XYZ file of C-alpha atoms in Angstrom:
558
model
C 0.000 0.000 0.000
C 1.391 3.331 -0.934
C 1.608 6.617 0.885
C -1.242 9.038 0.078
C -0.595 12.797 -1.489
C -1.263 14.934 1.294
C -0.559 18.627 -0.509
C -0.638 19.177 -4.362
C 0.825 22.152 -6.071
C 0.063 22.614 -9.890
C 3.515 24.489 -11.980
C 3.426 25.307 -15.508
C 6.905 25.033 -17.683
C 6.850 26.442 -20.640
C 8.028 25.541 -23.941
C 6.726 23.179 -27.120
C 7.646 20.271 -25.357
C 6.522 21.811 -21.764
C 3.317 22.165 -20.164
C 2.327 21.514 -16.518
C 3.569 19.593 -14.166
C 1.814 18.109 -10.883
C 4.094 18.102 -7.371
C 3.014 15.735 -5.144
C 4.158 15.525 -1.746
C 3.792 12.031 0.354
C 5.377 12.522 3.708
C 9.058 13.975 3.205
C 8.825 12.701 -0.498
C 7.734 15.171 -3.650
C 7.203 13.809 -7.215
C 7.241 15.483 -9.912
C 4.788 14.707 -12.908
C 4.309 16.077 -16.426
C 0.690 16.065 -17.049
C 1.332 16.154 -20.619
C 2.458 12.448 -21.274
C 2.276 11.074 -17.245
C 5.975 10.537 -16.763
C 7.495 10.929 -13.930
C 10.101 13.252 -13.328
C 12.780 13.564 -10.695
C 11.239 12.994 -6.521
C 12.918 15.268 -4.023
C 13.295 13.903 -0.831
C 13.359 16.094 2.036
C 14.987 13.720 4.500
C 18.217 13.862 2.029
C 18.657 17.465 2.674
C 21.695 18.236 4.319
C 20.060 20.606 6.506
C 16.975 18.866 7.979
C 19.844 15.657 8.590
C 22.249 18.325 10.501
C 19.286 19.805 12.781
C 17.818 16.060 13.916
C 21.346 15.415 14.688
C 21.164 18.646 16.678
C 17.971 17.684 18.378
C 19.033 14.213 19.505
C 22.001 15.043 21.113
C 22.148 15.292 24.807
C 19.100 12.736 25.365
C 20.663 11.218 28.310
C 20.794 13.507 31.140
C 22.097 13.352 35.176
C 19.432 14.108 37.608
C 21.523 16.800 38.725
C 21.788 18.834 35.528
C 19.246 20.756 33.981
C 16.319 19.701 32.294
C 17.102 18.348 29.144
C 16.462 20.778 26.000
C 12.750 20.785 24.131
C 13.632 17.965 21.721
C 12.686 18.650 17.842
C 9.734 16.837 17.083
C 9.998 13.769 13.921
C 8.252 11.340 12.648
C 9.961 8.027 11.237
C 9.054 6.392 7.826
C 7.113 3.183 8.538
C 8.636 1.800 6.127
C 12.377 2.171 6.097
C 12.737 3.370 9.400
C 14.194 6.614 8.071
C 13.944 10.581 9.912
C 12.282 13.180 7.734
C 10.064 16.235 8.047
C 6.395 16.137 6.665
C 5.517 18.471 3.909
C 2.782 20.759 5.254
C 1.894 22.657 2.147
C 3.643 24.077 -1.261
C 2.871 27.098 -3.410
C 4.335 28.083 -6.502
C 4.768 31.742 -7.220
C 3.322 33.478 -10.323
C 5.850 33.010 -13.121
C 5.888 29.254 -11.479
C 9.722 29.666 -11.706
C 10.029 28.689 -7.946
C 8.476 26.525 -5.516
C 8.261 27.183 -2.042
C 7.529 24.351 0.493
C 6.899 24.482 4.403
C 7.636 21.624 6.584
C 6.193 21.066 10.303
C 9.072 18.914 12.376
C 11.973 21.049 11.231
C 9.860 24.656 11.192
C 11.363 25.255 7.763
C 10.635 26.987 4.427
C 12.061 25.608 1.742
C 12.257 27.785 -1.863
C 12.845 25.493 -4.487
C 14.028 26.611 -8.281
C 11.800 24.658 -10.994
C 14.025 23.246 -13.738
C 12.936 23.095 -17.053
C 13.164 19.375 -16.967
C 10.831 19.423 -14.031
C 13.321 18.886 -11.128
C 13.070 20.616 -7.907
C 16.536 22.459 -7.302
C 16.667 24.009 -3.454
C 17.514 27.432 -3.390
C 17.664 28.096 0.099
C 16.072 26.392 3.417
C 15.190 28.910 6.526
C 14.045 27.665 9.949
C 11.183 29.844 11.465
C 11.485 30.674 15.479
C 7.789 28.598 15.485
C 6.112 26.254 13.059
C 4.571 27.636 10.115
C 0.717 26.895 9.641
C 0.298 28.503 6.352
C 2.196 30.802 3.313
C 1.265 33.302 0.982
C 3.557 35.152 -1.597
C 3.598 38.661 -2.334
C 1.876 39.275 -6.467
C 5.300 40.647 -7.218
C 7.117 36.898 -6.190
C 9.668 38.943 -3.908
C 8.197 38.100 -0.626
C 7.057 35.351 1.420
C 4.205 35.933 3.937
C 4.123 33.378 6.492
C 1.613 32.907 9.424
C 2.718 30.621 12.914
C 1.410 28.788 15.190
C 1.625 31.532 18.240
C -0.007 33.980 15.914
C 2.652 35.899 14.636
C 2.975 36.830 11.095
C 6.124 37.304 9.228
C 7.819 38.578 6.072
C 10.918 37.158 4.315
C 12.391 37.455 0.623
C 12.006 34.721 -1.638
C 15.808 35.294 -2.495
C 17.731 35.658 0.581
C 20.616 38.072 0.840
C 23.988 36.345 0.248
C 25.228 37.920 3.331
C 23.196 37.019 7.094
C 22.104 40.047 8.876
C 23.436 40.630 12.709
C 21.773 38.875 15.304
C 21.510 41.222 18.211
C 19.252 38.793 20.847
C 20.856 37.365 23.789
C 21.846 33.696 23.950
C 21.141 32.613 20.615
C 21.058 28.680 20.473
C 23.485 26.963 17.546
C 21.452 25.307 15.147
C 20.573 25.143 11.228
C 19.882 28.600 9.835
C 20.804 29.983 13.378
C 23.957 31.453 15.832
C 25.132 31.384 18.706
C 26.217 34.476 20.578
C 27.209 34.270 24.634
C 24.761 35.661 27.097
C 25.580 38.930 28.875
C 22.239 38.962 31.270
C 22.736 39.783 34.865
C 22.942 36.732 37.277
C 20.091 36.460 39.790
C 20.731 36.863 42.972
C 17.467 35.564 45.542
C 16.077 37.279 48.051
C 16.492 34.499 50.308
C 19.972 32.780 51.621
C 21.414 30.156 53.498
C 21.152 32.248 56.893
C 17.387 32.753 56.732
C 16.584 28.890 55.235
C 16.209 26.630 58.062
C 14.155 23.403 56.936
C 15.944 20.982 54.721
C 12.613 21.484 52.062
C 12.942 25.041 51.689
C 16.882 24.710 51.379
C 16.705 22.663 48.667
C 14.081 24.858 46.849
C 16.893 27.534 47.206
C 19.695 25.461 45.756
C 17.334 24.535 42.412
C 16.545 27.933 42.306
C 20.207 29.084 42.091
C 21.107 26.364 39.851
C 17.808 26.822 37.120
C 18.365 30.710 36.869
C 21.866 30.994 36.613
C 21.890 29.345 33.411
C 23.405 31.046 30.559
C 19.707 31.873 28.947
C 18.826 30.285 25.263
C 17.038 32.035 22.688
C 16.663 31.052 19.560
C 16.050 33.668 16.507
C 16.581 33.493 12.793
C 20.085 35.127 11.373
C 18.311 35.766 8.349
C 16.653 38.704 6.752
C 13.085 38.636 8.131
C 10.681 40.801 9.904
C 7.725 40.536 12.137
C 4.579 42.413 10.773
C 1.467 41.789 12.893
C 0.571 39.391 15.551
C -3.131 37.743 16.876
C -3.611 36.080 20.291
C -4.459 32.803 19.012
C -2.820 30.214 16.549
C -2.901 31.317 12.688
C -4.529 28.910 10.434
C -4.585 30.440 6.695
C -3.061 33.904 5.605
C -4.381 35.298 2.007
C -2.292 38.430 0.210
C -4.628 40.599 -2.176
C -4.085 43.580 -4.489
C -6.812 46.372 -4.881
C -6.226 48.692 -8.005
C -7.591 51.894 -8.477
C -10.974 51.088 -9.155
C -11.484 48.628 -6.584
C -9.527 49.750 -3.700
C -12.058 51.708 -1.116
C -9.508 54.705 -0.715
C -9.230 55.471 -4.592
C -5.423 54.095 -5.191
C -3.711 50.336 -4.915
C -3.753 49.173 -1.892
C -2.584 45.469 -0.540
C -4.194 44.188 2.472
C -3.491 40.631 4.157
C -6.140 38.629 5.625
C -5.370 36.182 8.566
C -7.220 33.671 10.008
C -7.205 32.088 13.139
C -8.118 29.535 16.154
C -10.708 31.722 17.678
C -12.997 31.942 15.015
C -11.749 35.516 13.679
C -10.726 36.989 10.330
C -8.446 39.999 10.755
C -8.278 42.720 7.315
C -4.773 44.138 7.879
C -3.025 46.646 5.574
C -0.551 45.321 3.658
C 3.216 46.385 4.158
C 4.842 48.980 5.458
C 1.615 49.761 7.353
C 0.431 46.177 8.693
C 0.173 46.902 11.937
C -3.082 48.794 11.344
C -6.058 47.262 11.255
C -9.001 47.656 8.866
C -11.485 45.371 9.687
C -12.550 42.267 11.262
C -15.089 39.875 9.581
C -16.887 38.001 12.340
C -19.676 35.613 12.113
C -17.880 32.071 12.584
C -18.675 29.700 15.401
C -15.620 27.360 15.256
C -12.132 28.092 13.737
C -11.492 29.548 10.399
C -9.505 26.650 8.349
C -9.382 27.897 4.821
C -9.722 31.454 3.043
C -10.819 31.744 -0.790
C -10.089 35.424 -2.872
C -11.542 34.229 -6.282
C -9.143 36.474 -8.768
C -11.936 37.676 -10.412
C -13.797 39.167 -7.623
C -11.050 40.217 -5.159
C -13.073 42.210 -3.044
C -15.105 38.672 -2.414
C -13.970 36.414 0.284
C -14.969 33.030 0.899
C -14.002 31.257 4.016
C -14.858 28.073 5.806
C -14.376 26.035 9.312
C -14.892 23.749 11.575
C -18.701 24.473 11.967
C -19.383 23.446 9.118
C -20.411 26.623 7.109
C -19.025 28.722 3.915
C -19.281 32.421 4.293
C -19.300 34.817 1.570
C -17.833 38.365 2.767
C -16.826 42.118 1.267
C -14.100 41.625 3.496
C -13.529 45.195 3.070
C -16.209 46.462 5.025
C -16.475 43.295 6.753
C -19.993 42.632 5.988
C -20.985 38.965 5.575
C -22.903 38.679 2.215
C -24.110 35.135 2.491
C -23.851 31.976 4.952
C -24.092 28.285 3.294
C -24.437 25.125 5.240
C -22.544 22.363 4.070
C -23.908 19.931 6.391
C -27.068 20.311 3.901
C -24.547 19.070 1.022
C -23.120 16.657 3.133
C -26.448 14.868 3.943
C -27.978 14.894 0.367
C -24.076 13.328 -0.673
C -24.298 10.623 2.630
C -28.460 9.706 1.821
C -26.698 9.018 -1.992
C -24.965 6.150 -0.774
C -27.126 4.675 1.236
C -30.343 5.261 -0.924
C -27.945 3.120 -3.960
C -27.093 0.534 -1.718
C -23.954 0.441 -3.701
C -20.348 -0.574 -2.854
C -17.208 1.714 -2.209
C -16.436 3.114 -4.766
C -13.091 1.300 -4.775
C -14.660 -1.968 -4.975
C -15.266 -2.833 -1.079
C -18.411 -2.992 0.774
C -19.486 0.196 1.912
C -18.183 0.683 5.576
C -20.133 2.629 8.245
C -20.078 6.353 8.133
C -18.964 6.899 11.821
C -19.840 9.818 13.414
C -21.773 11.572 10.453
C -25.227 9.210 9.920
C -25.753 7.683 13.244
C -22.325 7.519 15.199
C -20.466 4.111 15.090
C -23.513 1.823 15.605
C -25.164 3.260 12.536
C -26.027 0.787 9.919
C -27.399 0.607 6.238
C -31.339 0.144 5.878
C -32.166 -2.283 2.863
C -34.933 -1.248 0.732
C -36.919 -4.032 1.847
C -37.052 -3.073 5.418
C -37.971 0.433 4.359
C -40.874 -1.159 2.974
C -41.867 -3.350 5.791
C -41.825 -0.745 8.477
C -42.249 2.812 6.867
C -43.123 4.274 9.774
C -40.216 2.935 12.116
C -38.279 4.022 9.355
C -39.344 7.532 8.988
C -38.641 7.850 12.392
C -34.603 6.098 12.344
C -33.999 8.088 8.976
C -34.919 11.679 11.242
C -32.683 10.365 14.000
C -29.859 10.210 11.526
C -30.357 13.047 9.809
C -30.394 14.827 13.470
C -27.017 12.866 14.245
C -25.902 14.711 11.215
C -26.320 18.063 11.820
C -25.491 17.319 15.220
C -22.171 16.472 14.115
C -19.748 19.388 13.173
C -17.640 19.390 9.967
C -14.791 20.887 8.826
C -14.076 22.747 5.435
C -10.427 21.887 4.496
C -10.129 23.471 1.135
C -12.017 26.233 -1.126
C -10.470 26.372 -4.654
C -11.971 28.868 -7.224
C -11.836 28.651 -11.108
C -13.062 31.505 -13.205
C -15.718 30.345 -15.873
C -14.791 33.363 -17.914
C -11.308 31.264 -18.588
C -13.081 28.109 -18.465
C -14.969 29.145 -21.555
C -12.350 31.442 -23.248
C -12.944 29.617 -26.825
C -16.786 30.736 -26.745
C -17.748 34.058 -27.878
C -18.702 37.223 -25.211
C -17.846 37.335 -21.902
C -18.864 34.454 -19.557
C -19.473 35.821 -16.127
C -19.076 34.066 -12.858
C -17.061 30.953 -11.741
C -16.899 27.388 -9.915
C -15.855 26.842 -6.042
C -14.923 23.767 -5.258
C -15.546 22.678 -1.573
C -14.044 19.936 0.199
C -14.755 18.683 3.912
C -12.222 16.517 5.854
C -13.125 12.786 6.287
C -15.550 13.089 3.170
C -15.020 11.362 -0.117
C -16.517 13.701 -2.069
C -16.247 17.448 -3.976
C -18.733 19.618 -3.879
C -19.491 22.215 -6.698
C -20.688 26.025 -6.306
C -21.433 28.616 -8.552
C -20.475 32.308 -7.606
C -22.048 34.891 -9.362
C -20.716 38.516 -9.813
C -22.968 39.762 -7.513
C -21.336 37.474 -4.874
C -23.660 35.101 -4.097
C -22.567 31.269 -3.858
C -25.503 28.808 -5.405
C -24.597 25.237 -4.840
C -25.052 22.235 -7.638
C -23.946 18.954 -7.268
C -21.156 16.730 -5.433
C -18.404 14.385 -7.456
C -18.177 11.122 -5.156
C -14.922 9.942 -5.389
C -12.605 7.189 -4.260
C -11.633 8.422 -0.877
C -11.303 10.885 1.448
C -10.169 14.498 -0.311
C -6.621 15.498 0.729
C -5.637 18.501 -1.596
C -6.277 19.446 -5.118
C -4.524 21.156 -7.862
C -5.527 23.465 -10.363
C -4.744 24.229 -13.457
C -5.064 27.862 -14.407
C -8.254 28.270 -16.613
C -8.053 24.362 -17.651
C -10.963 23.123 -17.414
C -9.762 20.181 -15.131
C -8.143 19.827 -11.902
C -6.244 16.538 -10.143
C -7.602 15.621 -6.658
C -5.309 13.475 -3.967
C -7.789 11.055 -2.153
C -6.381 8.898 1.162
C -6.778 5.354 0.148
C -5.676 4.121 3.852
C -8.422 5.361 6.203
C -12.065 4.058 4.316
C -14.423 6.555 3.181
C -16.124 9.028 4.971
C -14.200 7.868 7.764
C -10.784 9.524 8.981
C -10.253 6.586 12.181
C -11.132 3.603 10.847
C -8.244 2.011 8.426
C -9.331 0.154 5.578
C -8.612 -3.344 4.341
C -5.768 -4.144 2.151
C -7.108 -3.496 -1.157
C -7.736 -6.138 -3.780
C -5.767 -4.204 -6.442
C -4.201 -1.292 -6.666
C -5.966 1.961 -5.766
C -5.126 5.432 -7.546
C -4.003 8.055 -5.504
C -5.034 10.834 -7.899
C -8.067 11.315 -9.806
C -8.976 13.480 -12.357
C -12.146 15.374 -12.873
C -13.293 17.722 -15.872
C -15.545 20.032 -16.590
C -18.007 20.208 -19.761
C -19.327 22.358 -21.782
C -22.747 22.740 -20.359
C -20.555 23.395 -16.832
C -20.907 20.064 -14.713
C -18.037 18.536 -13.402
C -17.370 14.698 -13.378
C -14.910 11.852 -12.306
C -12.691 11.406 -15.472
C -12.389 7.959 -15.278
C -11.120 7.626 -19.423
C -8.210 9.366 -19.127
C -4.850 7.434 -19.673
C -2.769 10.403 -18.181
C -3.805 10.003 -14.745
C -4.045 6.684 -15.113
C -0.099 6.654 -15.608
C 0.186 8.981 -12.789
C -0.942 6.380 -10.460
C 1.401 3.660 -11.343
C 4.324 5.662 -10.159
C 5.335 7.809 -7.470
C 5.516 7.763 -3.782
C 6.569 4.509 -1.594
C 5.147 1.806 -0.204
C 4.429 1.682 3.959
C 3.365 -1.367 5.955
C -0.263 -2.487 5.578
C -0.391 -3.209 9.407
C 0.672 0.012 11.311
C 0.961 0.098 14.776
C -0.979 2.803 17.315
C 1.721 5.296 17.011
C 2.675 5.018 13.589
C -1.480 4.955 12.526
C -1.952 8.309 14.675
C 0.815 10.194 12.905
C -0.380 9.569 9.521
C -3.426 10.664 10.694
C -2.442 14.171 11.868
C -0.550 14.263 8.852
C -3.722 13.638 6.708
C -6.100 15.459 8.514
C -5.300 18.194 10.336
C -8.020 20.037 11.159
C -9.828 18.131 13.920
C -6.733 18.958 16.516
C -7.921 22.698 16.538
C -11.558 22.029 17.818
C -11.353 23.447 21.115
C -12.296 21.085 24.017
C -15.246 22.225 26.775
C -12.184 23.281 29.303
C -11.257 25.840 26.319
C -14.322 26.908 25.623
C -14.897 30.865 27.131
């Protein structure tokens, strides 16, 4: 069984014998494949880099430690291939910048961001590799491909250049810790002297207190920054879970001249409107209206005064996120339900050939099970009653947008004559195995028509542009609809990517026909163990879906 695509990123090389390329990332590992014949090109493989192998050296030295010392040093967190046994940082997410001339790639275990040259031969050449002081939840780069926008996980948001200067800038904080990326200066802070002493400590308890305390805070202090060009632009309270960069031009921008704003979003269900640099530190607006946290933001490029944003209650919001007023509030549990009643109503198999497993947690919790037609008949009224009880334990249950991608129909339908207006969201949820179309009009308003099943759980997809197609990365270990329970070794091989098009008369389907992807699948990535342990099944699982860690528990709750 092979290692699911957890991030996507679609690049476009040109050239007669060019044309785009799909990078696939599984685990520490990212393929390279040219969509125009389904080769594959040269893999990458993070956990070869000379700098992620220097800083887990770092971080496992000095495990063993005397009582007597201090306490050991936070260890860097990594996860080992199940497989091969091998250290290497998970890929978190990848975006390509404009021209699609460079690559840049953020990894969670090693806090690093990775820019990445793209040869014209489709292999990934690394430019540079920077460590950030905390891990990076999401990126965004600057229209002009100079800057890098990047958004932690204690709220801060900073800028760096894609290009860093040859030359490191001066480091001026105390105590700097060595490490990849980072120096080490000695610590100059005064030594702390208790009020307390031997003379005026009698009992052997309190003595001892006073000799830890001497020992713990005379420590040369450690504090580790970056010793490269970067700089700090805004901050929020809570953890940072998408950031989104947009340009206004003169006839868009509210104060009559361009203007860049960035929009962040975070844990505690709030989407900040600052101005863009040098002035980010002011504030324009907030747009407020979520119940849960705000996963993903959505700036389709042909209405960027239009946000669309989703979370882990389960809704899409549309927004003029310039005034903050909220234009329009979907429920996707509505969506959800009419794709779940589907595949019970067909009494079909999975979609990958299997007997359709329980959907646990979103049609009746994990006792739920399938109602043949023939007991439907039997008992109608006992019936009516167990399908309201599940479609209560639906709603009841909260789900979580993980990705909004927009594609303008006005590029969709460039050959036709006149101007099309409008374009196509695509939705996904985590744990469902399905995509979920919208229309959104120029007047901003989001209409919704139809769901794609597919063959697992969405991960990621990649567009393409104005092609009318995009690639989607399904998990083919956990079954569908499911994101706990793992599924049976398959019978045969199951594809990792799928491909679905659009037609003419604008509905998308699962492009089953095409040889392309159909190459795609038979290469790429690496095999793992069919029978993981606890451990080893939990950290794929944070790896695939991430969103579920940042529902806040009751002791959180305000």
């Amino acid at each position: 069984m092979r290692h699911p695509f957890q991030c996507l990123q679609a690049c476009y090389i040109p050239g007669p014998s060019r044309g785009w390329i799909v990078l696939a990332a599984a685990r520490s590992q990212i393929n390279s494949f040219a969509l125009y014949d389904g080769t594959l090109l040269p893999t990458w493989d993070i956990s070869t880099s000379k700098g992620i192998t220097d800083a887990l050296s770092h971080s496992m030295q000095s495990v063993e430690r005397c009582e007597d010392n201090p306490p050991p040093e936070k260890r860097q967190k990594t996860i080992c291939d199940p497989m091969e046994g091998r250290w290497g940082a998970a890929v978190l997410t990848m975006t390509a910048t404009r021209n699609h001339r460079n690559v840049v790639v953020v990894t969670g275990e090693d806090k690093c961001i990775r820019v990445f040259k793209l040869e014209e031969n489709g292999r990934l050449s690394l430019l540079s590799e920077r460590c950030m002081p905390k891990r990076p939840c999401a990126i965004a780069i600057t229209p002009d491909d100079s800057t890098i926008l990047c958004a932690d996980k204690f709220g801060d948001v900073y800028s760096i250049p894609l290009h860093p200067s040859p030359q490191p800038t001066e480091v001026v904080s105390e105590g700097i810790k060595a490490g990849p990326g980072r120096t080490q200066t000695p610590s100059t802070s005064k030594k702390f002297v208790p009020a307390a002493n031997n003379l005026t400590v009698h009992t052997a308890r309190n003595l001892k207190a006073l000799k830890n305390q001497l020992r713990a805070t005379n420590q040369p202090s450690e504090k580790t920054a970056p010793d490269f060009e970067h700089q700090l632009l805004l901050g929020h309270v809570s953890m940072l879970t998408d950031i989104a960069f947009v340009t206004l031009d003169t006839s868009t921008s509210p104060h009559g001249k361009p203007c860049s704003y960035i929009l962040t979003a975070d844990r505690d269900e709030h989407i900040r409107v600052s101005r863009g640099p040098p002035q980010a530190h002011v504030i324009e607006t907030f747009c407020l209206g979520h119940k849960e946290f705000v996963s993903k933001l959505c700036i389709p490029h042909w209405l960027p005064r239009t946000l669309i944003s989703g979370g882990g209650d389960g809704f899409l919001c549309v927004w003029s996120w310039a005034s903050g007023l909220a234009l329009q509030k979907v429920d996707m549990r509505l969506s959800v339900d009419e794709y779940l009643n589907s595949c019970s109503r067909s009494g079909r198999k999975n979609f990958v050939g299997q007997a359709k497993p329980k959907l646990e947690g979103l049609t009746g919790g994990p006792g739920s099970s399938e109602i043949s037609s023939e007991d439907k008949r039997e008992n109608p009224e006992e019936n009516t009653q167990r399908d309201g009880k599940a479609h209560e334990a639906a709603h009841s249950h909260k789900l979580t947008v993980s990705g909004i991608w927009s594609i303008s129909q006005t590029e969709l339908n460039r050959d036709m004559e006149g101007e099309v207006e409008g374009g196509d969201i695509l939705v996904a949820c985590e744990g469902i195995s399905a995509i979920f179309v919208f229309t959104l009009s120029m007047d901003s308003m989001l209409t919704y028509r139809d769901f794609i099943p597919l063959k697992g759980n969405v991960l990621d997809v990649a567009t393409f542009g104005g092609e009318p197609f995009v690639i989607v990365s399904v998990d083919t270990l956990h079954q569908q609809n499911s994101t706990s329970t793992v599924s049976d070794p398959p019978s045969q091989e199951v594809a990792l990517l799928q491909l679905l098009s659009r037609s003419s008369g604008g509905s998308w389907s699962d492009d089953i026909d095409a040889g392309k992807i159909e190459t795609l699948n038979q290469q790429g990535s690496f095999e793992i163990k069919v029978g993981l342990g606890d451990s080893q099944s939990q950290v794929l699982r944070d790896l695939l879906y991430k969103y579920q860690s940042l529902r806040k528990q009751e002791y959180e709750e305000e």
